[in-house]
Structure formats: C-alpha cells, structure tokens
CSV table of C-alpha atoms in Angstrom, one decimal:
chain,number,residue,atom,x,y,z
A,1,UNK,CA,-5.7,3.2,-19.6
A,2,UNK,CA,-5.2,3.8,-15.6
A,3,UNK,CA,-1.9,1.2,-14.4
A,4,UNK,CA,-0.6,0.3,-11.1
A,5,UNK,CA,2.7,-1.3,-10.8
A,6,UNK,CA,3.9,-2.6,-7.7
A,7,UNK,CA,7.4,-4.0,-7.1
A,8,UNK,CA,10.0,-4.4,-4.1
A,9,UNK,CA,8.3,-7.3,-2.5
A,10,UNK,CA,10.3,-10.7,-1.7
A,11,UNK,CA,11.3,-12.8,1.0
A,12,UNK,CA,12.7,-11.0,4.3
A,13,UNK,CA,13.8,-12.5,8.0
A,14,UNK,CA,11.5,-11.1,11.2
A,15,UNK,CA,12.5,-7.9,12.0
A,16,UNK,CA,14.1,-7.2,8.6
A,17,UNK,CA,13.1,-4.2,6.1
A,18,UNK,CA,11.2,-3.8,2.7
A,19,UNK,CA,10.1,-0.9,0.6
A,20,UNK,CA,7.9,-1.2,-1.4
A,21,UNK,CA,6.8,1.4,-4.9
A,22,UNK,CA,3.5,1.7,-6.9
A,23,UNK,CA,4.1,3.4,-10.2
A,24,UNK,CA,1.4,5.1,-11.7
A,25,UNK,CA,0.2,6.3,-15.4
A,26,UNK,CA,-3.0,7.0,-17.1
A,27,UNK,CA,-3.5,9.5,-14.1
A,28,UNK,CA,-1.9,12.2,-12.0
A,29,UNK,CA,-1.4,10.8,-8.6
A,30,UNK,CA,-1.2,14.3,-7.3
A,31,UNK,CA,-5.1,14.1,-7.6
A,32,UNK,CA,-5.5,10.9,-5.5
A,33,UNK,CA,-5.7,9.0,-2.2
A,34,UNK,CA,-2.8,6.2,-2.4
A,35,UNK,CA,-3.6,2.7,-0.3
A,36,UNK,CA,-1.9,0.1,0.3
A,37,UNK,CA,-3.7,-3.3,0.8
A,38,UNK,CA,-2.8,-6.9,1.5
A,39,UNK,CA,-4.4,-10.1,1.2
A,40,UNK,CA,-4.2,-13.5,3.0
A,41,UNK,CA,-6.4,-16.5,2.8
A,42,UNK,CA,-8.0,-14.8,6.5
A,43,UNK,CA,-8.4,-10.9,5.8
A,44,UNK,CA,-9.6,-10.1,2.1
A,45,UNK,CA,-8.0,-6.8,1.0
A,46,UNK,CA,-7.0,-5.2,4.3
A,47,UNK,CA,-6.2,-1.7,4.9
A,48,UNK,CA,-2.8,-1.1,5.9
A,49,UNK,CA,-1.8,2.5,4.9
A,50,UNK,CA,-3.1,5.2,3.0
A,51,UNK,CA,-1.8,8.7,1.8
A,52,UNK,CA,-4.2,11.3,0.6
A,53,UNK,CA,-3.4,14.1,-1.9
A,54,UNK,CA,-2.7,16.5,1.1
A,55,UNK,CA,-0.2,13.9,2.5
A,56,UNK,CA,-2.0,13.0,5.3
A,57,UNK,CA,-2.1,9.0,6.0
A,58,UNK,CA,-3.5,6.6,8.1
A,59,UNK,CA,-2.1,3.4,9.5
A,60,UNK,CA,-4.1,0.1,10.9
A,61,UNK,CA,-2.9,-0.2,14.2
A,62,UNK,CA,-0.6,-3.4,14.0
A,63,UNK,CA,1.6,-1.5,12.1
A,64,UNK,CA,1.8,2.7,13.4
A,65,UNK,CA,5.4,2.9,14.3
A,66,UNK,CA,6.8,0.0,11.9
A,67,UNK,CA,5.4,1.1,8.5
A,68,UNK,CA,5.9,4.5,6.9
A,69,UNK,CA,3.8,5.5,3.5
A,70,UNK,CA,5.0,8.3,1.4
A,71,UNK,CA,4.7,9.5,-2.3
A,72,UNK,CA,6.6,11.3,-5.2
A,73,UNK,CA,4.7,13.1,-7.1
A,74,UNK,CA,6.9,14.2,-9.8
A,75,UNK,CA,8.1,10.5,-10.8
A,76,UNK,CA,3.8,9.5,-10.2
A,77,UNK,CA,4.9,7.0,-7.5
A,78,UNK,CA,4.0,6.0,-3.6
A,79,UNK,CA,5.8,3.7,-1.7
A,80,UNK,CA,5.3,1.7,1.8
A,81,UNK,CA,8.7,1.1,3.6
A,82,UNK,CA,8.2,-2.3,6.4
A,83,UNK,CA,10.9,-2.0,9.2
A,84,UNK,CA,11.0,-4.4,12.2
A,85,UNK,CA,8.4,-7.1,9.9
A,86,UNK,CA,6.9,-10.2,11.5
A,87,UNK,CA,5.8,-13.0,10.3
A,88,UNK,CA,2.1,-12.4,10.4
A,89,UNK,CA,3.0,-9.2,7.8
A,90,UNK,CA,3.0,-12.2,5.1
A,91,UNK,CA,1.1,-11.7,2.5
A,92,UNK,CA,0.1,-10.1,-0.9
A,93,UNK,CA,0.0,-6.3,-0.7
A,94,UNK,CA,-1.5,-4.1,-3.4
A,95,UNK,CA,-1.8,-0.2,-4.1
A,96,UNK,CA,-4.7,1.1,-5.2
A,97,UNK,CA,-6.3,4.7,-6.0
A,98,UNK,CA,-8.8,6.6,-5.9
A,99,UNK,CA,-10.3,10.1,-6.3
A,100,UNK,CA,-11.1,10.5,-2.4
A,101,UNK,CA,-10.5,13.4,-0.1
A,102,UNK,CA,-9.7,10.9,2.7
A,103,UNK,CA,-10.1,7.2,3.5
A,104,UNK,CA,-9.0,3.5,3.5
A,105,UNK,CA,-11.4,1.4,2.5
A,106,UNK,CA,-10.9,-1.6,-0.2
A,107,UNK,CA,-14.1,-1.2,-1.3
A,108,UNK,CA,-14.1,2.8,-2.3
A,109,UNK,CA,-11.1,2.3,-4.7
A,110,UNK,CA,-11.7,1.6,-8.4
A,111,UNK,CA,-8.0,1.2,-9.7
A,112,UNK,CA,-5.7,-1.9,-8.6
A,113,UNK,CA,-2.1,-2.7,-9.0
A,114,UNK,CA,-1.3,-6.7,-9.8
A,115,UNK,CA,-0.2,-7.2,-6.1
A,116,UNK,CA,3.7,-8.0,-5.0
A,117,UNK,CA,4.1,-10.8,-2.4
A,118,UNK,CA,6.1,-10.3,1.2
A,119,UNK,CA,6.8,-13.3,3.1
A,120,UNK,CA,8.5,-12.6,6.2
A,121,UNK,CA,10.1,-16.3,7.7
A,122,UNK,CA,13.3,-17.4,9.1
C-alpha cells in the first residue's frame, strides 16, 4: 500500500520559482533515497535530484545552483524548490523511492508518484 503524492506544480514565467512536495505513506521515508524525475516527449524519466537517507543529494548538471532538494522526515515528505526556471524545465516531474544507499537512476526505483506538470512560458 506504498503512495506517492506529488503537488505544487503549475504554470510559472522564466526565471520564476516553484516548490514542489512528495507525500509519502505505506513506508518510512527516513529509510529511503528520494528522486525526483521528469518526463518530456525527448528524455523519458530523467534524473534531476535525489536525496538519500543520509541527506546527501545529487543534481544533473543543468540545474546545480537553480534547484534545491530537501526532505522532512517527521511529516514523511521531500520536496524540490525551482528558482530562476527556464523554459526547457517544462515538463512532468515525479518523485520516486527507493531502498538505496545512493543513486539516481529511474530505472532502480520501484515506487512512483502520479507526476505534477511545470510548464515554464511567458
């Protein structure tokens, strides 16, 4: 009965701000790695952030010094706040999890949120 909830995606002008929160039950996310993923028509699944249970994280390199990921453990939620997005952010990002020490790879993650849509336009 694992369950991802995203929320906090919508539409945004370049260079604007979004945060966005993956609420988790059925597990402890203290346990977990914490990615976050998005998906357009050219990149299936891409690896944008991830947070593992020691609060480590790795970022893709188009976004280091825009994105920040972060979690709450007591309240079993991780969010990914966007400053200074660009158009080419557009798309639909999802959190997933996963029992791993380390790593950001779509493929290595069993449990998937239902994905929140960001499209960044003037």
């Amino acid at each position: 009965q694992v369950q991802l909830v995203e929320s906090g995606g919508g539409l945004v002008q370049p260079g604007g701000s979004l945060r966005l929160a993956c609420t988790a039950s059925g597990l402890i996310l203290d346990d977990y790695t914490i990615g976050w993923f998005r998906h357009t028509p050219e990149k299936w699944r891409e690896g944008v952030s991830c947070i593992h249970s020691d609060a480590s994280a790795y970022y893709i390199d188009s976004v280091k010094g825009r994105f920040t990921i972060s979690r709450d453990n007591s309240n079993n939620t991780a969010y990914l706040l966007m400053n200074t997005l660009r158009p080419e952010d557009t798309a639909v990002y999802y959190c997933a999890t996963e029992k791993l020490p380390y790593g950001c790879t779509s493929g290595a993650f069993r449990f998937w949120g239902q994905g929140t849509q960001v499209t960044v336009s003037s």
